[in-house]
mmCIF file of C-alpha atoms in Angstrom:
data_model
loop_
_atom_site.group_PDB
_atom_site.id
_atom_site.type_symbol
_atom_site.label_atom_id
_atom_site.label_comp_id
_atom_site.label_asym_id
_atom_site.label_seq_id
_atom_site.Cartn_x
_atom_site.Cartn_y
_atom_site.Cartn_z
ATOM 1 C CA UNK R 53 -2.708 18.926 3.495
ATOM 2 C CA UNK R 54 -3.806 15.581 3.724
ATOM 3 C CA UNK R 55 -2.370 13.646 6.911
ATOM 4 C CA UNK R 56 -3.246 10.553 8.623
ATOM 5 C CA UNK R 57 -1.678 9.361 12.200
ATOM 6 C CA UNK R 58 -1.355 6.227 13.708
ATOM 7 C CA UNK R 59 -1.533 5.621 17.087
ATOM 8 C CA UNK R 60 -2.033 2.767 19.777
ATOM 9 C CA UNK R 61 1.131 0.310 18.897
ATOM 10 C CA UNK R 62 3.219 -1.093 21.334
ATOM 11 C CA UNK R 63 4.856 -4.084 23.056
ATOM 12 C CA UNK R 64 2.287 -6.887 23.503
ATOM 13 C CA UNK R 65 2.733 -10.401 24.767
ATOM 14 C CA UNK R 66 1.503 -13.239 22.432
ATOM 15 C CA UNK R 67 -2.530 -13.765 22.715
ATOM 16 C CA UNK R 68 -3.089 -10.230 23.798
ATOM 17 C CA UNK R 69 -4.957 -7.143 22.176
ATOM 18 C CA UNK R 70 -4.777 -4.244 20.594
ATOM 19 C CA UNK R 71 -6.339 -1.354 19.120
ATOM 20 C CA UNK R 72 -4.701 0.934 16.931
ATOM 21 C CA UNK R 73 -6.264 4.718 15.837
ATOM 22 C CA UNK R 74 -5.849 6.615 12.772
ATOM 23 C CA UNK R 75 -6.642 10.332 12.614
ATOM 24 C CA UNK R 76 -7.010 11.811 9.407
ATOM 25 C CA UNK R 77 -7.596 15.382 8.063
ATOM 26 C CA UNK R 78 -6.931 17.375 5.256
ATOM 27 C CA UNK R 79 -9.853 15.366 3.361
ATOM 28 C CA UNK R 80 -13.362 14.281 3.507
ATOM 29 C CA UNK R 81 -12.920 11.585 5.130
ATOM 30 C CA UNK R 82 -16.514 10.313 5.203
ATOM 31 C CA UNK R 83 -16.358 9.579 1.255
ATOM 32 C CA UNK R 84 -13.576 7.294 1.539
ATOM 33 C CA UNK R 85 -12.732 3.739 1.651
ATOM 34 C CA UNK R 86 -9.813 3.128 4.015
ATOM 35 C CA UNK R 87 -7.709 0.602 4.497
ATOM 36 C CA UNK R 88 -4.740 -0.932 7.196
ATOM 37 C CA UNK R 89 -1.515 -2.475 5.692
ATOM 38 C CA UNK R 90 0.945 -3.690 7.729
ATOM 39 C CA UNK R 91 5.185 -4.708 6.963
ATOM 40 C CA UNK R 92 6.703 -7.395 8.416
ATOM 41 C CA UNK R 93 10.475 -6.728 9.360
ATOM 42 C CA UNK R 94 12.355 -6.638 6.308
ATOM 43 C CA UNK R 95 8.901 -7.461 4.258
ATOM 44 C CA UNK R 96 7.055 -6.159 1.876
ATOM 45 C CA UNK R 97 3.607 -4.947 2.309
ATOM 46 C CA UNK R 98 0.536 -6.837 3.207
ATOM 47 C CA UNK R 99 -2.747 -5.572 2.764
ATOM 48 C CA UNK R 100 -4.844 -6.433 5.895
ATOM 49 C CA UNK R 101 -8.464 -4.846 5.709
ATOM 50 C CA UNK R 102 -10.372 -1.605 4.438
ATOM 51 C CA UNK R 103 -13.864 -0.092 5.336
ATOM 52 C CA UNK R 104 -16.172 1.290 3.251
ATOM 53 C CA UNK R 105 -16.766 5.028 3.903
ATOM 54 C CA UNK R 106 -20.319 4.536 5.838
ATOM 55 C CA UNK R 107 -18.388 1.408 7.779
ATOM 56 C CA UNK R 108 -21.141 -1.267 6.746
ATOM 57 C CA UNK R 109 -18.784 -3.246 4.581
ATOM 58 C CA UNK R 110 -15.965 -4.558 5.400
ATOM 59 C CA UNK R 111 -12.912 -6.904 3.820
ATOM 60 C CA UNK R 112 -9.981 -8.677 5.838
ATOM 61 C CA UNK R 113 -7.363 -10.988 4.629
ATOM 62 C CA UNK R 114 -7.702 -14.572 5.438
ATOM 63 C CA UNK R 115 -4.781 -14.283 8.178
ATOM 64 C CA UNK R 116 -6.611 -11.783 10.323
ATOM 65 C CA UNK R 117 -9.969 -13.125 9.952
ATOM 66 C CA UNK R 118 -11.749 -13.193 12.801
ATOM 67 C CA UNK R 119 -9.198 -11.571 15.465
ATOM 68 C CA UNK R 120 -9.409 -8.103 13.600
ATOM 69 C CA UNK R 121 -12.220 -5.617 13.143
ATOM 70 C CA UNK R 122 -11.738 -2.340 10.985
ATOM 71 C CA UNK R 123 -13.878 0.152 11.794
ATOM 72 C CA UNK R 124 -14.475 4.222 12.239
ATOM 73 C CA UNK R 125 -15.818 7.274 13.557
ATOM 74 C CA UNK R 126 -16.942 9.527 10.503
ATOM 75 C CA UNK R 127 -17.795 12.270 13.027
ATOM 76 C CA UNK R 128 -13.937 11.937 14.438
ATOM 77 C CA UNK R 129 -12.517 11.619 10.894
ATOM 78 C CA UNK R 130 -10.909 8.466 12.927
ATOM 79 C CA UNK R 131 -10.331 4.736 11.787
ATOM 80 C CA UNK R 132 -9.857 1.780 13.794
ATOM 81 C CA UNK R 133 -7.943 -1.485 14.069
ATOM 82 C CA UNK R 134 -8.928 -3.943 17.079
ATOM 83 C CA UNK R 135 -6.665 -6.594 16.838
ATOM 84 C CA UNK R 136 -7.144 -9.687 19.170
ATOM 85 C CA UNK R 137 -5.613 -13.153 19.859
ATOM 86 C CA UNK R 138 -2.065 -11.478 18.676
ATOM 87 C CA UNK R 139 0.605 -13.780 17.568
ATOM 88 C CA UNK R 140 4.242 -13.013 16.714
ATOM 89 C CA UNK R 141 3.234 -12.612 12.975
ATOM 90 C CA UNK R 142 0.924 -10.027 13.268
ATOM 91 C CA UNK R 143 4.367 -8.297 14.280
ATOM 92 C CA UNK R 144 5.186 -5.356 12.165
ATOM 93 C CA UNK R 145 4.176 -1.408 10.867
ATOM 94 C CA UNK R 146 1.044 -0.894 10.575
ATOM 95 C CA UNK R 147 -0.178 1.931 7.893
ATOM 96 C CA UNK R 148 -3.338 3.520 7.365
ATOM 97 C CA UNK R 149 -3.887 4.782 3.774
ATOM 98 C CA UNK R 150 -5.540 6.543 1.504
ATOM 99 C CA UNK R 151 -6.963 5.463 -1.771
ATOM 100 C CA UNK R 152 -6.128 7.798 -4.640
ATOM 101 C CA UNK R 153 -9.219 9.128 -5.961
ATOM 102 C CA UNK R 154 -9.088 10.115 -9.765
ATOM 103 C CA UNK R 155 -11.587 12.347 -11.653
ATOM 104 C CA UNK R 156 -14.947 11.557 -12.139
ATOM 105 C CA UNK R 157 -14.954 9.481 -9.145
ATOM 106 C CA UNK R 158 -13.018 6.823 -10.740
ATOM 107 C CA UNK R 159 -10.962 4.031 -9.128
ATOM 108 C CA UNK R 160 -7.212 4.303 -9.163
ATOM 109 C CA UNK R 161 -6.296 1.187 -7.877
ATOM 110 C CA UNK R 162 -3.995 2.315 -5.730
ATOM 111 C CA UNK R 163 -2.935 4.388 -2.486
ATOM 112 C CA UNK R 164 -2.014 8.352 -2.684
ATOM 113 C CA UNK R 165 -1.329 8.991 1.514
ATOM 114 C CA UNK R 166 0.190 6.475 3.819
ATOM 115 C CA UNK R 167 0.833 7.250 7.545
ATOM 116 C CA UNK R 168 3.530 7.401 9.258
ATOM 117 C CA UNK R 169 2.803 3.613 10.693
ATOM 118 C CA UNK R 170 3.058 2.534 14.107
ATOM 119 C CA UNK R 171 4.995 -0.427 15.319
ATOM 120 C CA UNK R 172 3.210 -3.473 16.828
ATOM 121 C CA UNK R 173 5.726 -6.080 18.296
ATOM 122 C CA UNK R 174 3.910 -9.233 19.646
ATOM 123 C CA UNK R 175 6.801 -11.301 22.138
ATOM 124 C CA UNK R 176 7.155 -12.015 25.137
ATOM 125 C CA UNK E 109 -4.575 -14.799 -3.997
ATOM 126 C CA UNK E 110 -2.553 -13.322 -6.917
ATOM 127 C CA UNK E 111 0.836 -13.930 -6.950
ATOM 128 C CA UNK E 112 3.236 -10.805 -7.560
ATOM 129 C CA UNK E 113 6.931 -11.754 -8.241
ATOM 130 C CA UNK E 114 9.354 -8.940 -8.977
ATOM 131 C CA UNK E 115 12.923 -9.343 -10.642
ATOM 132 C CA UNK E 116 15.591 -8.763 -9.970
ATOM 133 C CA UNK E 117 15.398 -8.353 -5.939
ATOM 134 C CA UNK E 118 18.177 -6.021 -5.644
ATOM 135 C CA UNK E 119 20.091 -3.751 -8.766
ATOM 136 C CA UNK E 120 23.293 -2.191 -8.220
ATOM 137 C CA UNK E 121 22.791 0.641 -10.366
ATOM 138 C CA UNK E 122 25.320 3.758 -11.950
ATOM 139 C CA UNK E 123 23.849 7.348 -10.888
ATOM 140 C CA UNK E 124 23.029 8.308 -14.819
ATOM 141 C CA UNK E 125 22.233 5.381 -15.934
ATOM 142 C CA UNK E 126 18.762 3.269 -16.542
ATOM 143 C CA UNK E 127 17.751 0.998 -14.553
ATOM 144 C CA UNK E 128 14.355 -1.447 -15.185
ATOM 145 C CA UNK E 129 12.231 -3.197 -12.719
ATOM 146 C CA UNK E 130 9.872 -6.249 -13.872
ATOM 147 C CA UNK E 131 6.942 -7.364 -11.816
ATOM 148 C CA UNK E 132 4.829 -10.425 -12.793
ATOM 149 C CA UNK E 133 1.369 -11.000 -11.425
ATOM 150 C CA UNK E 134 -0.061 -15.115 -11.634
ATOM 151 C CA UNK E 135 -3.278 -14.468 -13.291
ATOM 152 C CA UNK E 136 -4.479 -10.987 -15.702
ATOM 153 C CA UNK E 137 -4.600 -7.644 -13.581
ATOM 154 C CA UNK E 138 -7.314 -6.327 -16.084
ATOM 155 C CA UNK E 139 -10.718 -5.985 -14.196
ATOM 156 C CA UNK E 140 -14.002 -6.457 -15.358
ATOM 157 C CA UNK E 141 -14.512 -2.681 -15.755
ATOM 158 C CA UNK E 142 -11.691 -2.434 -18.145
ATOM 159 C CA UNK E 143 -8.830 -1.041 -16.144
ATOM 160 C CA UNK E 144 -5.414 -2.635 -14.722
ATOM 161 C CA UNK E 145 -5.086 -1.716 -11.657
ATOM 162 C CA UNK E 146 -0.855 -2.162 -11.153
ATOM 163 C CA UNK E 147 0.476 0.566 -9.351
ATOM 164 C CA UNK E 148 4.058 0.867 -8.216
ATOM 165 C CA UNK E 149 5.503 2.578 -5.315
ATOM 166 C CA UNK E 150 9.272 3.428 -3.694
ATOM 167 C CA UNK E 151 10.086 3.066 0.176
ATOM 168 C CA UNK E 152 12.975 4.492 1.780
ATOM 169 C CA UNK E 153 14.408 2.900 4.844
ATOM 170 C CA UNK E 154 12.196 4.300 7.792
ATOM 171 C CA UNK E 155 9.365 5.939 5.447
ATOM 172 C CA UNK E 156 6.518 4.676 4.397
ATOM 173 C CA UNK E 157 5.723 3.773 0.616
ATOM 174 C CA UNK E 158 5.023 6.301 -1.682
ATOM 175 C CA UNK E 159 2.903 6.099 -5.027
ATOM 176 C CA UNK E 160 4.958 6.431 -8.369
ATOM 177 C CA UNK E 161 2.643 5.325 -10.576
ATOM 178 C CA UNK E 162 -0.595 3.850 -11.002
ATOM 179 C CA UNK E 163 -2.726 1.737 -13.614
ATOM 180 C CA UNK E 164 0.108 0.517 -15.331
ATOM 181 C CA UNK E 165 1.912 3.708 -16.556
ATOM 182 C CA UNK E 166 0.371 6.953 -14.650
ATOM 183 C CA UNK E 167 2.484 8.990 -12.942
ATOM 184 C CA UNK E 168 0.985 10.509 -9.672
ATOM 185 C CA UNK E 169 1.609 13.977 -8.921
ATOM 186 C CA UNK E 170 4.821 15.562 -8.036
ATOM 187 C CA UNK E 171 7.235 12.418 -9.991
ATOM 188 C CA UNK E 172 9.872 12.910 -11.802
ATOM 189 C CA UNK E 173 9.044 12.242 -15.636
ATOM 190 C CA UNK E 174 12.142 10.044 -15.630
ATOM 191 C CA UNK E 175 9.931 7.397 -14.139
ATOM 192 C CA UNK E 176 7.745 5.641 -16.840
ATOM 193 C CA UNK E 177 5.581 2.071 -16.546
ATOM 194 C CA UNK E 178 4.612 -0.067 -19.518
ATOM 195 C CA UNK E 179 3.136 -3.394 -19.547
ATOM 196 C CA UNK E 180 -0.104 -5.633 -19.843
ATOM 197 C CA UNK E 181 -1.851 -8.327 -18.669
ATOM 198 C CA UNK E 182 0.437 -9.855 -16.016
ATOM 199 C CA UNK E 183 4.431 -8.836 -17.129
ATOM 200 C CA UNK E 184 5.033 -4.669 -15.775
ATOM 201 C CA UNK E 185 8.133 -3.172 -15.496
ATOM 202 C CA UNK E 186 9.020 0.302 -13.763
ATOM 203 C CA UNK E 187 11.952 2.034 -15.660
ATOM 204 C CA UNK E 188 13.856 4.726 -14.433
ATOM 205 C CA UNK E 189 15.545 6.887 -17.506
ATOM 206 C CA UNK E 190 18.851 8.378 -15.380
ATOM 207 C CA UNK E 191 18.723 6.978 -11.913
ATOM 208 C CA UNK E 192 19.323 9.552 -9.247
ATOM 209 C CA UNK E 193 20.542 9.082 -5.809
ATOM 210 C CA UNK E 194 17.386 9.810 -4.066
ATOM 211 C CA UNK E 195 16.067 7.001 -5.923
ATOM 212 C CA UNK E 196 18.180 4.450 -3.420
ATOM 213 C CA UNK E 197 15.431 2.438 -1.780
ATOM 214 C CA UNK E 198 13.164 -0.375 -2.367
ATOM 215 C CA UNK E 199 10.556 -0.340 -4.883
ATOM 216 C CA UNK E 200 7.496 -2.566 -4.435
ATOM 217 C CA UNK E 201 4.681 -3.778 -7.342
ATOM 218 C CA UNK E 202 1.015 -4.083 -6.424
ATOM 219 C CA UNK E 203 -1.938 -5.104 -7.497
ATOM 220 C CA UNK E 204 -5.599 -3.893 -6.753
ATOM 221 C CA UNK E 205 -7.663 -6.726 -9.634
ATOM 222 C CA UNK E 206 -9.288 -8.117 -6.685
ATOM 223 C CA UNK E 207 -9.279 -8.547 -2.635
ATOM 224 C CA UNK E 208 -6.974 -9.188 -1.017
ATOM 225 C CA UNK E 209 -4.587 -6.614 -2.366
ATOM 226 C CA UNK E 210 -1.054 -8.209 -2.777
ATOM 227 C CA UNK E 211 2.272 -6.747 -3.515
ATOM 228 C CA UNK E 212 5.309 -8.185 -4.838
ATOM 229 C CA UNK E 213 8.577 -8.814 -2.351
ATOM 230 C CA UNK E 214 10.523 -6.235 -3.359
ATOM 231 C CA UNK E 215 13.470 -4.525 -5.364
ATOM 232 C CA UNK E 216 16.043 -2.955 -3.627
ATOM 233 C CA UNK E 217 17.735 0.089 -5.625
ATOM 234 C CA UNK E 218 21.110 0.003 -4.790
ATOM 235 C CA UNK E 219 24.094 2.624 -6.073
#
């Protein structure tokens, strides 16, 4: 069974850091892309980064750029969000998922396992 | 960035009866390989999203065959044959053409 858990959220004042976990199992991890997307209160969805699964490319959106840095730990099945220079946008759930994988290797286009999300609030 | 806009933002529905989502992108969601990548997924309050359907009109494993997703180019829609009441909740449109991902704002499934 494929699961993935956040970890790392919390109450942080405006300009601090953070650095969120995600444990995954249930799948090779190794072989996959990953990705964070975070939800605003009441939002919807906003993509904010994915790794490739050897970590040498990355991709964040433009509102993140620079203060964030996806990476992981193929030998911990782990993936990581360092978040810096927080502001009280970046508040919200953050998700780790999963991109569905379809026969023959083939792109899907879209996200099969989500976790459970973990709640960063940036105030102070 | 492409542009996602969903209609209507909330739908007070009838258990039973049909109920249609739209979802507009700003530019073509066909990529270069050949494939639209427009996937749709539900959220309940609390949870996080959950695939429906992908490239347009695939249902992932394990949904109900009363979903269904048509469309092209940049006009989608999600339709849901006889709307149950697990399918209260908010139902979100996204797009995977090109980086950054983006997702529409929203439609809220209300009975």
């Amino acid at each position: 069974e494929v699961q993935l858990v956040e970890s790392g959220g919390g109450l942080v004042q405006p300009g601090g850091s953070l650095r969120l976990s995600c444990a995954a199992s249930g799948f090779i991890f190794s072989n996959y892309w990953m990705y964070w997307v975070r939800q605003g209160p009441g939002k919807g969805p906003v993509w904010v980064s994915r790794i490739s699964p050897d970590g040498r490319t990355t991709n964040y959106a433009d509102s993140i750029k620079g203060r964030f840095t996806i990476s992981r730990d193929n030998a911990k099945d782990t993936l990581y969000l360092q978040m810096n220079s927080l502001g009280p946008d970046d508040t919200g759930v953050y998700y780790c998922a999963k991109p569905l994988r379809l026969e023959g290797n083939s792109l899907s286009g879209s996200f099969d396992f989500w976790g459970h999300g973990i709640l960063v609030t940036v105030s102070s | 960035d492409i542009v996602m806009t969903q209609t209507p933002l909330s739908s007070p529905v009838t258990l039973g009866q049909p109920a249609s989502i739209s979802c507009r992108s700003s530019q073509s969601l066909v990529h270069s390989d050949g494939n639209t990548y427009l996937s749709w997924l539900h959220q309940r309050p609390g949870q996080p999203p959950r695939l429906l359907i992908y490239k347009i009109s695939n249902r992932f494993s394990g949904v109900p065959d009363r979903f269904s997703g048509i469309g092209a180019g940049t006009d989608f829609t999600l339709k849901i044959s006889r709307v149950e009441a697990e399918d209260v909740g908010v139902y979100f449109c996204m797009q995977a053409r090109q980086l950054p991902y983006t997702f529409g704002q929203g439609t809220k499934l209300e009975i």
